[in-house]
PDB file of C-alpha atoms in Angstrom:
ATOM      1  CA  MET A   1     -22.082   0.771 -11.445  1.00 64.00           C
ATOM      2  CA  THR A   2     -18.814   1.291  -9.782  1.00 75.00           C
ATOM      3  CA  PRO A   3     -18.292   0.348  -5.941  1.00 85.00           C
ATOM      4  CA  ALA A   4     -17.742   2.571  -3.875  1.00 91.00           C
ATOM      5  CA  ARG A   5     -14.561   2.859  -1.933  1.00 95.00           C
ATOM      6  CA  ILE A   6     -14.847   2.708   1.849  1.00 97.00           C
ATOM      7  CA  VAL A   7     -11.750   3.248   3.667  1.00 98.00           C
ATOM      8  CA  CYS A   8     -11.336   1.777   7.379  1.00 97.00           C
ATOM      9  CA  PHE A   9     -10.325   1.915  10.080  1.00 97.00           C
ATOM     10  CA  ILE A  10      -9.955  -0.501  13.017  1.00 94.00           C
ATOM     11  CA  MET A  11     -10.373   1.136  16.493  1.00 90.00           C
ATOM     12  CA  SER A  12      -7.054  -0.781  18.602  1.00 83.00           C
ATOM     13  CA  GLY A  13      -6.490   0.960  21.972  1.00 65.00           C
ATOM     14  CA  GLY A  14      -8.331   0.441  25.132  1.00 58.00           C
ATOM     15  CA  VAL A  15      -6.409  -0.103  28.265  1.00 51.00           C
ATOM     16  CA  GLY A  16      -6.763  -3.607  29.124  1.00 46.00           C
ATOM     17  CA  SER A  17      -9.507  -3.136  32.036  1.00 50.00           C
ATOM     18  CA  ARG A  18     -12.276  -6.533  30.907  1.00 56.00           C
ATOM     19  CA  LEU A  19     -11.545 -10.013  30.798  1.00 54.00           C
ATOM     20  CA  TRP A  20      -7.867  -9.635  33.012  1.00 47.00           C
ATOM     21  CA  PRO A  21      -6.496 -10.547  34.644  1.00 51.00           C
ATOM     22  CA  LEU A  22      -6.324 -12.865  31.168  1.00 57.00           C
ATOM     23  CA  SER A  23      -6.116  -9.209  29.600  1.00 49.00           C
ATOM     24  CA  ARG A  24      -3.999  -6.482  30.368  1.00 49.00           C
ATOM     25  CA  GLU A  25      -2.718  -3.005  29.825  1.00 57.00           C
ATOM     26  CA  ASP A  26       0.978  -4.344  27.457  1.00 56.00           C
ATOM     27  CA  ASN A  27      -1.700  -8.013  26.076  1.00 52.00           C
ATOM     28  CA  PRO A  28      -5.658  -6.155  25.821  1.00 59.00           C
ATOM     29  CA  LYS A  29      -8.421  -8.509  23.616  1.00 56.00           C
ATOM     30  CA  GLN A  30      -7.583  -7.561  20.175  1.00 58.00           C
ATOM     31  CA  PHE A  31      -4.307  -9.957  20.332  1.00 51.00           C
ATOM     32  CA  HIS A  32      -5.942 -13.390  22.312  1.00 55.00           C
ATOM     33  CA  ALA A  33      -8.111 -15.946  20.066  1.00 57.00           C
ATOM     34  CA  LEU A  34     -10.778 -16.281  22.479  1.00 57.00           C
ATOM     35  CA  SER A  35     -12.571 -18.339  20.169  1.00 59.00           C
ATOM     36  CA  GLY A  36     -10.992 -19.440  17.443  1.00 58.00           C
ATOM     37  CA  GLN A  37      -8.622 -18.787  14.119  1.00 65.00           C
ATOM     38  CA  GLY A  38      -6.347 -16.291  15.050  1.00 64.00           C
ATOM     39  CA  SER A  39      -5.947 -13.485  17.072  1.00 71.00           C
ATOM     40  CA  MET A  40      -9.715 -10.798  17.091  1.00 76.00           C
ATOM     41  CA  LEU A  41      -7.374  -8.373  15.368  1.00 84.00           C
ATOM     42  CA  ALA A  42      -6.540 -10.301  12.640  1.00 83.00           C
ATOM     43  CA  LYS A  43      -9.974 -11.467  12.212  1.00 86.00           C
ATOM     44  CA  THR A  44     -11.165  -7.859  11.449  1.00 87.00           C
ATOM     45  CA  LEU A  45      -7.960  -7.802   9.287  1.00 89.00           C
ATOM     46  CA  LYS A  46      -9.620 -10.439   7.243  1.00 89.00           C
ATOM     47  CA  ARG A  47     -12.810  -9.614   7.821  1.00 90.00           C
ATOM     48  CA  ILE A  48     -12.451  -6.201   6.259  1.00 93.00           C
ATOM     49  CA  LYS A  49     -10.538  -7.843   3.793  1.00 93.00           C
ATOM     50  CA  ALA A  50     -12.806  -9.995   2.651  1.00 93.00           C
ATOM     51  CA  ARG A  51     -15.202  -7.406   0.825  1.00 95.00           C
ATOM     52  CA  PRO A  52     -16.743  -9.043  -2.171  1.00 93.00           C
ATOM     53  CA  ALA A  53     -15.916  -6.076  -4.716  1.00 92.00           C
ATOM     54  CA  GLY A  54     -14.759  -2.560  -4.387  1.00 93.00           C
ATOM     55  CA  GLU A  55     -11.261  -0.815  -2.956  1.00 95.00           C
ATOM     56  CA  THR A  56     -11.279  -0.826   0.712  1.00 96.00           C
ATOM     57  CA  PRO A  57      -7.773   0.494   2.146  1.00 96.00           C
ATOM     58  CA  VAL A  58      -7.060  -0.486   6.054  1.00 96.00           C
ATOM     59  CA  PHE A  59      -5.714   1.836   8.357  1.00 96.00           C
ATOM     60  CA  LEU A  60      -5.450   0.761  12.208  1.00 94.00           C
ATOM     61  CA  ILE A  61      -5.048   3.128  14.928  1.00 94.00           C
ATOM     62  CA  GLY A  62      -3.711   1.890  18.099  1.00 91.00           C
ATOM     63  CA  SER A  63      -0.949   2.556  20.245  1.00 88.00           C
ATOM     64  CA  GLU A  64       2.925   2.660  20.140  1.00 88.00           C
ATOM     65  CA  ARG A  65       2.889   0.428  22.865  1.00 84.00           C
ATOM     66  CA  HIS A  66       1.670  -2.484  20.591  1.00 77.00           C
ATOM     67  CA  ALA A  67       3.237  -1.163  17.985  1.00 84.00           C
ATOM     68  CA  GLU A  68       5.449  -3.841  17.140  1.00 81.00           C
ATOM     69  CA  ARG A  69       2.278  -6.724  17.275  1.00 82.00           C
ATOM     70  CA  ILE A  70       0.136  -4.200  14.746  1.00 84.00           C
ATOM     71  CA  ARG A  71       2.506  -4.178  12.377  1.00 87.00           C
ATOM     72  CA  ASP A  72       3.171  -7.872  12.012  1.00 82.00           C
ATOM     73  CA  GLU A  73      -0.261  -8.800  12.048  1.00 85.00           C
ATOM     74  CA  LEU A  74      -0.437  -6.023   9.040  1.00 85.00           C
ATOM     75  CA  ALA A  75       2.140  -7.992   7.272  1.00 85.00           C
ATOM     76  CA  GLN A  76      -0.166 -10.396   6.563  1.00 84.00           C
ATOM     77  CA  ILE A  77      -2.748  -8.438   4.371  1.00 86.00           C
ATOM     78  CA  ASP A  78      -2.494  -6.192   1.439  1.00 90.00           C
ATOM     79  CA  THR A  79      -3.559  -2.658   3.504  1.00 93.00           C
ATOM     80  CA  ALA A  80      -4.464  -0.885  -0.602  1.00 91.00           C
ATOM     81  CA  GLY A  81      -2.263   2.066   0.397  1.00 92.00           C
ATOM     82  CA  GLY A  82      -3.337   2.369   3.717  1.00 94.00           C
ATOM     83  CA  GLY A  83      -1.303   1.160   7.119  1.00 94.00           C
ATOM     84  CA  ALA A  84      -0.883   2.005  11.206  1.00 94.00           C
ATOM     85  CA  ILE A  85      -1.180   5.075  12.727  1.00 96.00           C
ATOM     86  CA  PHE A  86       0.804   5.341  15.940  1.00 94.00           C
ATOM     87  CA  GLU A  87      -1.343   7.018  19.807  1.00 95.00           C
ATOM     88  CA  PRO A  88       1.105   7.657  22.213  1.00 95.00           C
ATOM     89  CA  SER A  89      -1.322   7.872  24.543  1.00 91.00           C
ATOM     90  CA  GLY A  90      -5.402   7.099  24.288  1.00 89.00           C
ATOM     91  CA  ARG A  91      -7.394   9.943  23.742  1.00 93.00           C
ATOM     92  CA  ASN A  92     -10.462   7.709  23.983  1.00 93.00           C
ATOM     93  CA  THR A  93     -12.427   7.308  20.630  1.00 94.00           C
ATOM     94  CA  ALA A  94     -13.798  10.435  18.856  1.00 97.00           C
ATOM     95  CA  ALA A  95      -9.793  11.345  18.973  1.00 97.00           C
ATOM     96  CA  ALA A  96      -9.554   7.886  16.653  1.00 96.00           C
ATOM     97  CA  VAL A  97     -12.780   9.662  14.857  1.00 98.00           C
ATOM     98  CA  ALA A  98     -11.384  12.316  13.857  1.00 98.00           C
ATOM     99  CA  ILE A  99      -7.446  11.125  12.924  1.00 98.00           C
ATOM    100  CA  ALA A 100      -9.153   8.549  10.727  1.00 98.00           C
ATOM    101  CA  THR A 101     -11.721  11.638   9.226  1.00 98.00           C
ATOM    102  CA  LEU A 102      -8.358  14.361   8.850  1.00 98.00           C
ATOM    103  CA  THR A 103      -6.130  10.933   7.350  1.00 98.00           C
ATOM    104  CA  THR A 104      -9.001   9.902   4.477  1.00 98.00           C
ATOM    105  CA  LEU A 105      -9.076  13.601   3.631  1.00 98.00           C
ATOM    106  CA  ASP A 106      -6.029  14.487   3.248  1.00 97.00           C
ATOM    107  CA  ARG A 107      -5.009  10.930   1.391  1.00 96.00           C
ATOM    108  CA  LEU A 108      -7.822   9.999  -0.772  1.00 97.00           C
ATOM    109  CA  GLY A 109     -10.839  12.579  -0.361  1.00 97.00           C
ATOM    110  CA  ASP A 110     -13.882  13.280   0.488  1.00 98.00           C
ATOM    111  CA  GLU A 111     -14.158   9.242   0.559  1.00 97.00           C
ATOM    112  CA  LEU A 112     -16.962   7.074   2.302  1.00 98.00           C
ATOM    113  CA  VAL A 113     -15.292   5.924   6.169  1.00 98.00           C
ATOM    114  CA  LEU A 114     -15.667   3.473   7.728  1.00 98.00           C
ATOM    115  CA  VAL A 115     -14.517   3.123  11.540  1.00 97.00           C
ATOM    116  CA  ALA A 116     -14.934  -0.622  13.076  1.00 93.00           C
ATOM    117  CA  PRO A 117     -13.326  -1.620  17.219  1.00 90.00           C
ATOM    118  CA  SER A 118     -10.555  -4.952  16.514  1.00 82.00           C
ATOM    119  CA  ASP A 119     -11.758  -7.303  19.102  1.00 78.00           C
ATOM    120  CA  ALA A 120     -15.621  -7.462  18.457  1.00 76.00           C
ATOM    121  CA  GLU A 121     -17.044 -11.952  17.583  1.00 78.00           C
ATOM    122  CA  ILE A 122     -19.079 -11.682  13.932  1.00 81.00           C
ATOM    123  CA  SER A 123     -21.249 -14.154  12.572  1.00 78.00           C
ATOM    124  CA  THR A 124     -19.442 -14.442   9.677  1.00 86.00           C
ATOM    125  CA  ASP A 125     -17.631 -11.968   7.297  1.00 90.00           C
ATOM    126  CA  SER A 126     -20.051 -12.479   4.108  1.00 92.00           C
ATOM    127  CA  GLN A 127     -23.147 -11.513   6.965  1.00 92.00           C
ATOM    128  CA  PHE A 128     -20.804  -9.011   7.791  1.00 93.00           C
ATOM    129  CA  TRP A 129     -20.535  -6.612   4.246  1.00 95.00           C
ATOM    130  CA  ALA A 130     -24.121  -7.335   3.118  1.00 93.00           C
ATOM    131  CA  THR A 131     -25.039  -5.149   6.138  1.00 95.00           C
ATOM    132  CA  ILE A 132     -22.438  -2.321   5.240  1.00 95.00           C
ATOM    133  CA  GLU A 133     -23.422  -2.616   1.708  1.00 95.00           C
ATOM    134  CA  GLN A 134     -26.681  -1.237   3.229  1.00 95.00           C
ATOM    135  CA  GLY A 135     -25.260   1.799   4.195  1.00 96.00           C
ATOM    136  CA  ILE A 136     -23.345   3.424   1.473  1.00 96.00           C
ATOM    137  CA  SER A 137     -26.039   4.556   0.193  1.00 96.00           C
ATOM    138  CA  PRO A 138     -27.108   6.976   3.558  1.00 97.00           C
ATOM    139  CA  ALA A 139     -23.984   7.781   4.801  1.00 97.00           C
ATOM    140  CA  ARG A 140     -23.193   8.965   0.166  1.00 96.00           C
ATOM    141  CA  ALA A 141     -25.927  11.766   1.244  1.00 96.00           C
ATOM    142  CA  GLY A 142     -24.654  12.992   4.452  1.00 96.00           C
ATOM    143  CA  ARG A 143     -25.793  11.144   6.791  1.00 97.00           C
ATOM    144  CA  MET A 144     -24.331   9.095   9.132  1.00 97.00           C
ATOM    145  CA  VAL A 145     -25.005   5.228   9.398  1.00 98.00           C
ATOM    146  CA  VAL A 146     -24.043   3.385  12.946  1.00 97.00           C
ATOM    147  CA  PHE A 147     -24.847  -0.661  12.934  1.00 96.00           C
ATOM    148  CA  GLY A 148     -27.475  -2.673  14.926  1.00 94.00           C
ATOM    149  CA  ILE A 149     -27.229  -5.588  16.763  1.00 92.00           C
ATOM    150  CA  ARG A 150     -31.225  -6.788  17.499  1.00 92.00           C
ATOM    151  CA  PRO A 151     -30.880  -8.122  21.270  1.00 92.00           C
ATOM    152  CA  THR A 152     -31.450 -11.670  21.944  1.00 89.00           C
ATOM    153  CA  GLN A 153     -31.841 -10.936  25.979  1.00 89.00           C
ATOM    154  CA  PRO A 154     -31.689  -8.037  28.072  1.00 92.00           C
ATOM    155  CA  GLU A 155     -28.209  -7.657  28.179  1.00 89.00           C
ATOM    156  CA  THR A 156     -26.799  -4.423  30.415  1.00 88.00           C
ATOM    157  CA  GLY A 157     -23.258  -4.073  29.642  1.00 85.00           C
ATOM    158  CA  TYR A 158     -24.260  -3.180  25.811  1.00 88.00           C
ATOM    159  CA  GLY A 159     -25.870   0.868  24.248  1.00 92.00           C
ATOM    160  CA  TYR A 160     -28.825   0.709  22.786  1.00 95.00           C
ATOM    161  CA  ILE A 161     -29.912   2.567  19.665  1.00 96.00           C
ATOM    162  CA  GLU A 162     -33.403   3.262  19.508  1.00 97.00           C
ATOM    163  CA  ALA A 163     -34.492   3.138  15.048  1.00 96.00           C
ATOM    164  CA  ALA A 164     -37.974   4.797  13.963  1.00 93.00           C
ATOM    165  CA  GLY A 165     -38.803   4.990  11.247  1.00 87.00           C
ATOM    166  CA  LEU A 166     -37.742   1.928   8.284  1.00 86.00           C
ATOM    167  CA  SER A 167     -37.682   3.816   4.734  1.00 87.00           C
ATOM    168  CA  GLY A 168     -33.873   2.419   1.634  1.00 85.00           C
ATOM    169  CA  GLY A 169     -33.291  -0.738   4.450  1.00 88.00           C
ATOM    170  CA  VAL A 170     -31.953   1.892   6.734  1.00 95.00           C
ATOM    171  CA  PHE A 171     -34.079   2.891   9.605  1.00 96.00           C
ATOM    172  CA  ASP A 172     -34.476   6.561  11.403  1.00 96.00           C
ATOM    173  CA  VAL A 173     -32.716   6.517  14.730  1.00 96.00           C
ATOM    174  CA  ARG A 174     -34.725   7.725  17.465  1.00 95.00           C
ATOM    175  CA  ARG A 175     -32.064   8.245  19.802  1.00 94.00           C
ATOM    176  CA  PHE A 176     -28.734   6.477  21.668  1.00 94.00           C
ATOM    177  CA  VAL A 177     -28.831   5.266  25.675  1.00 93.00           C
ATOM    178  CA  GLU A 178     -26.803   4.562  28.144  1.00 88.00           C
ATOM    179  CA  LYS A 179     -26.066   1.474  29.539  1.00 90.00           C
ATOM    180  CA  PRO A 180     -28.908  -0.328  31.071  1.00 92.00           C
ATOM    181  CA  ASP A 181     -31.035  -1.834  33.759  1.00 93.00           C
ATOM    182  CA  ARG A 182     -32.532  -5.032  34.105  1.00 94.00           C
ATOM    183  CA  ALA A 183     -35.424  -3.833  33.855  1.00 96.00           C
ATOM    184  CA  LYS A 184     -34.275  -1.158  31.129  1.00 95.00           C
ATOM    185  CA  ALA A 185     -33.232  -3.895  29.361  1.00 95.00           C
ATOM    186  CA  GLU A 186     -36.139  -6.158  29.877  1.00 96.00           C
ATOM    187  CA  GLU A 187     -38.375  -3.302  28.597  1.00 96.00           C
ATOM    188  CA  TYR A 188     -36.051  -2.493  25.675  1.00 96.00           C
ATOM    189  CA  LEU A 189     -36.482  -6.382  24.909  1.00 96.00           C
ATOM    190  CA  ALA A 190     -39.964  -5.954  24.538  1.00 95.00           C
ATOM    191  CA  ALA A 191     -40.652  -2.724  22.517  1.00 95.00           C
ATOM    192  CA  GLY A 192     -38.794  -4.585  20.263  1.00 93.00           C
ATOM    193  CA  THR A 193     -36.984  -1.219  19.120  1.00 95.00           C
ATOM    194  CA  PHE A 194     -34.360  -1.149  20.730  1.00 96.00           C
ATOM    195  CA  TYR A 195     -31.070  -2.713  19.407  1.00 96.00           C
ATOM    196  CA  TRP A 196     -27.977  -2.599  20.557  1.00 94.00           C
ATOM    197  CA  ASN A 197     -25.248   0.004  19.467  1.00 93.00           C
ATOM    198  CA  ALA A 198     -22.066  -2.096  17.246  1.00 91.00           C
ATOM    199  CA  GLY A 199     -20.653   0.402  18.030  1.00 91.00           C
ATOM    200  CA  ILE A 200     -19.524   0.488  14.324  1.00 94.00           C
ATOM    201  CA  PHE A 201     -19.736   3.407  11.689  1.00 95.00           C
ATOM    202  CA  MET A 202     -20.053   5.121   8.440  1.00 98.00           C
ATOM    203  CA  PHE A 203     -20.083   7.450   6.928  1.00 98.00           C
ATOM    204  CA  ARG A 204     -19.043  10.644   4.735  1.00 98.00           C
ATOM    205  CA  ALA A 205     -15.351  12.416   5.572  1.00 98.00           C
ATOM    206  CA  SER A 206     -16.279  15.589   4.279  1.00 98.00           C
ATOM    207  CA  ALA A 207     -19.995  14.853   6.782  1.00 98.00           C
ATOM    208  CA  MET A 208     -17.773  14.013   9.906  1.00 98.00           C
ATOM    209  CA  LYS A 209     -15.576  17.269   9.718  1.00 98.00           C
ATOM    210  CA  ALA A 210     -18.441  18.817   9.257  1.00 98.00           C
ATOM    211  CA  ALA A 211     -19.776  17.559  12.859  1.00 98.00           C
ATOM    212  CA  PHE A 212     -16.898  17.610  14.272  1.00 98.00           C
ATOM    213  CA  GLU A 213     -16.014  21.790  13.459  1.00 98.00           C
ATOM    214  CA  GLN A 214     -20.075  22.566  14.297  1.00 97.00           C
ATOM    215  CA  HIS A 215     -19.548  20.308  17.964  1.00 98.00           C
ATOM    216  CA  GLN A 216     -16.474  19.479  19.148  1.00 98.00           C
ATOM    217  CA  PRO A 217     -13.773  22.164  17.140  1.00 98.00           C
ATOM    218  CA  GLU A 218     -11.761  22.537  20.533  1.00 98.00           C
ATOM    219  CA  ILE A 219     -11.355  18.302  19.778  1.00 98.00           C
ATOM    220  CA  TRP A 220     -10.591  18.797  15.848  1.00 98.00           C
ATOM    221  CA  ALA A 221      -8.150  22.086  15.987  1.00 98.00           C
ATOM    222  CA  ALA A 222      -6.260  19.486  18.443  1.00 98.00           C
ATOM    223  CA  ALA A 223      -6.596  16.268  16.291  1.00 98.00           C
ATOM    224  CA  ARG A 224      -6.032  19.016  12.631  1.00 98.00           C
ATOM    225  CA  ALA A 225      -2.188  20.373  14.744  1.00 98.00           C
ATOM    226  CA  ALA A 226      -1.150  16.817  16.039  1.00 98.00           C
ATOM    227  CA  PHE A 227      -2.270  15.489  12.267  1.00 98.00           C
ATOM    228  CA  ASP A 228       0.112  18.244  10.557  1.00 98.00           C
ATOM    229  CA  ALA A 229       2.966  17.176  12.784  1.00 98.00           C
ATOM    230  CA  MET A 230       2.920  13.309  12.562  1.00 97.00           C
ATOM    231  CA  SER A 231       6.723  12.063  11.054  1.00 96.00           C
ATOM    232  CA  SER A 232       6.312   8.719   9.641  1.00 93.00           C
ATOM    233  CA  ASP A 233       8.342   5.867   8.145  1.00 89.00           C
ATOM    234  CA  VAL A 234       8.302   3.137   6.426  1.00 86.00           C
ATOM    235  CA  SER A 235       7.333   1.173   9.765  1.00 86.00           C
ATOM    236  CA  GLY A 236       3.296   4.188   9.960  1.00 93.00           C
ATOM    237  CA  ASP A 237       2.447   6.595  11.211  1.00 96.00           C
ATOM    238  CA  TYR A 238       3.406   8.459  14.816  1.00 97.00           C
ATOM    239  CA  LEU A 239       1.160  10.593  16.399  1.00 98.00           C
ATOM    240  CA  PRO A 240       3.286  13.528  18.590  1.00 98.00           C
ATOM    241  CA  ALA A 241       3.077  12.824  21.659  1.00 97.00           C
ATOM    242  CA  ASP A 242       2.979  16.502  23.708  1.00 97.00           C
ATOM    243  CA  LEU A 243       0.507  17.848  20.234  1.00 98.00           C
ATOM    244  CA  TYR A 244      -1.844  13.837  20.821  1.00 97.00           C
ATOM    245  CA  ALA A 245      -2.113  14.810  24.964  1.00 97.00           C
ATOM    246  CA  GLU A 246      -3.628  18.227  24.064  1.00 98.00           C
ATOM    247  CA  VAL A 247      -6.923  16.307  22.076  1.00 98.00           C
ATOM    248  CA  PRO A 248      -9.874  16.628  24.419  1.00 97.00           C
ATOM    249  CA  SER A 249     -10.441  12.927  26.003  1.00 96.00           C
ATOM    250  CA  ASN A 250     -15.070  11.882  25.108  1.00 96.00           C
ATOM    251  CA  SER A 251     -16.093   8.825  23.005  1.00 93.00           C
ATOM    252  CA  ILE A 252     -17.077   9.332  19.890  1.00 95.00           C
ATOM    253  CA  ASP A 253     -20.784   8.037  20.780  1.00 93.00           C
ATOM    254  CA  TYR A 254     -20.893  11.359  23.431  1.00 93.00           C
ATOM    255  CA  ALA A 255     -19.229  14.292  21.427  1.00 96.00           C
ATOM    256  CA  ILE A 256     -20.401  14.189  18.317  1.00 97.00           C
ATOM    257  CA  MET A 257     -22.860  11.100  17.555  1.00 95.00           C
ATOM    258  CA  GLU A 258     -25.602  11.921  20.606  1.00 93.00           C
ATOM    259  CA  ARG A 259     -25.560  15.557  19.343  1.00 95.00           C
ATOM    260  CA  VAL A 260     -26.168  15.351  14.927  1.00 96.00           C
ATOM    261  CA  ASP A 261     -29.466  15.123  13.400  1.00 92.00           C
ATOM    262  CA  ASN A 262     -30.648  12.180  10.038  1.00 92.00           C
ATOM    263  CA  ILE A 263     -28.669   9.539  11.214  1.00 97.00           C
ATOM    264  CA  ALA A 264     -29.334   6.115  10.309  1.00 97.00           C
ATOM    265  CA  MET A 265     -28.846   2.944  11.652  1.00 97.00           C
ATOM    266  CA  ALA A 266     -28.918  -0.409   9.059  1.00 96.00           C
ATOM    267  CA  PRO A 267     -29.753  -3.297  11.032  1.00 95.00           C
ATOM    268  CA  ALA A 268     -27.238  -6.339  11.141  1.00 91.00           C
ATOM    269  CA  SER A 269     -28.113  -9.473   9.358  1.00 87.00           C
ATOM    270  CA  PHE A 270     -24.690 -11.255  11.431  1.00 86.00           C
ATOM    271  CA  ARG A 271     -24.049 -12.244  14.431  1.00 81.00           C
ATOM    272  CA  TRP A 272     -21.824 -10.344  17.456  1.00 68.00           C
ATOM    273  CA  ASN A 273     -20.386 -11.006  20.699  1.00 68.00           C
ATOM    274  CA  ASP A 274     -17.970  -8.149  21.588  1.00 67.00           C
ATOM    275  CA  LEU A 275     -16.438 -10.437  24.057  1.00 58.00           C
ATOM    276  CA  GLY A 276     -16.726  -8.132  27.011  1.00 55.00           C
ATOM    277  CA  SER A 277     -17.422 -10.520  30.170  1.00 53.00           C
ATOM    278  CA  TRP A 278     -16.490 -13.763  31.340  1.00 55.00           C
ATOM    279  CA  GLN A 279     -19.977 -15.160  30.156  1.00 55.00           C
ATOM    280  CA  SER A 280     -20.100 -13.729  26.652  1.00 56.00           C
ATOM    281  CA  LEU A 281     -16.402 -15.070  25.984  1.00 59.00           C
ATOM    282  CA  LEU A 282     -17.874 -18.713  27.580  1.00 61.00           C
ATOM    283  CA  GLU A 283     -21.799 -18.158  24.459  1.00 60.00           C
ATOM    284  CA  VAL A 284     -19.215 -18.833  21.826  1.00 58.00           C
ATOM    285  CA  SER A 285     -16.018 -20.310  22.440  1.00 60.00           C
ATOM    286  CA  PRO A 286     -15.832 -24.378  22.304  1.00 64.00           C
ATOM    287  CA  SER A 287     -16.467 -26.330  25.246  1.00 69.00           C
ATOM    288  CA  ASP A 288     -15.932 -29.966  25.976  1.00 73.00           C
ATOM    289  CA  ALA A 289     -18.614 -33.237  26.023  1.00 77.00           C
ATOM    290  CA  ASN A 290     -18.452 -31.462  29.729  1.00 78.00           C
ATOM    291  CA  GLY A 291     -19.378 -28.571  28.934  1.00 74.00           C
ATOM    292  CA  ASN A 292     -16.220 -26.988  29.636  1.00 78.00           C
ATOM    293  CA  VAL A 293     -13.640 -23.826  27.584  1.00 73.00           C
ATOM    294  CA  ILE A 294     -10.998 -24.740  27.345  1.00 71.00           C
ATOM    295  CA  LEU A 295      -8.244 -22.033  25.836  1.00 67.00           C
ATOM    296  CA  GLY A 296      -4.208 -23.123  25.792  1.00 67.00           C
ATOM    297  CA  ASP A 297      -2.149 -26.092  27.757  1.00 76.00           C
ATOM    298  CA  VAL A 298      -4.843 -26.845  30.292  1.00 80.00           C
ATOM    299  CA  VAL A 299      -5.926 -30.119  32.050  1.00 81.00           C
ATOM    300  CA  ALA A 300      -9.095 -30.707  33.106  1.00 80.00           C
ATOM    301  CA  ILE A 301      -9.200 -33.779  35.654  1.00 84.00           C
ATOM    302  CA  ASP A 302     -13.479 -33.976  36.779  1.00 82.00           C
ATOM    303  CA  CYS A 303     -14.537 -30.759  35.468  1.00 85.00           C
TER     304      CYS A 303
END
């Protein structure tokens, strides 16, 4: 059987509010080499291209203010017909997913779409793709698929997914839960049925289009207008500032995922960290003999 074509969209937005002052609006964390082996964005792109088999076009949706850096990163890989799509302003993840869906339907047809953030630390490429492949069958059947990380501690900085019955390697999603307080996080950890939400989604393009039309028609209509007026050159596609500003700002979780039924969750076999705090960066970074994590040109004296 021919492997499924998966159209991949990497989300490279953000305003650099976390890991400040290292990460800033002009230099958000995905452009930093926080855990070695290149920038977080470069590692994400290489991970996507490491799929063992199957056609995998790669698109990157990012801020126009980072256009030069994004082009440099994309130049290092074969996008297989993908490329860069530049936002003139941030309109949150629902707008970006709508643009990803419109791009797929317009250029490639009703294909499977994978949406992933650009700034997460993931253990191995092979484990990543083994997990993603679990979601192909339910996504082909029209289900939205999310990917859950089994928690290792009562983390209050992540959203959670409550899983129900397991069938065909995936769970049914009972509900999504926002970032809990410490007591709730401990309760979720003890229950054994809650997973961290990795912010990675897979879906058939037509299924996401239908979900937007049912639950968020204003976002879909405004994104459609901006997409139809998009300009292109050799460097990428540019969304028009005036029309894109009209897209209501909302997260894909609130706008769509918490409203649709019959969502599937594939449990991740990889280790994951979204590097959203200095503590999380400490946990994944190599340390010296004295336990110090040193990034850049630093001399540690009596530390």
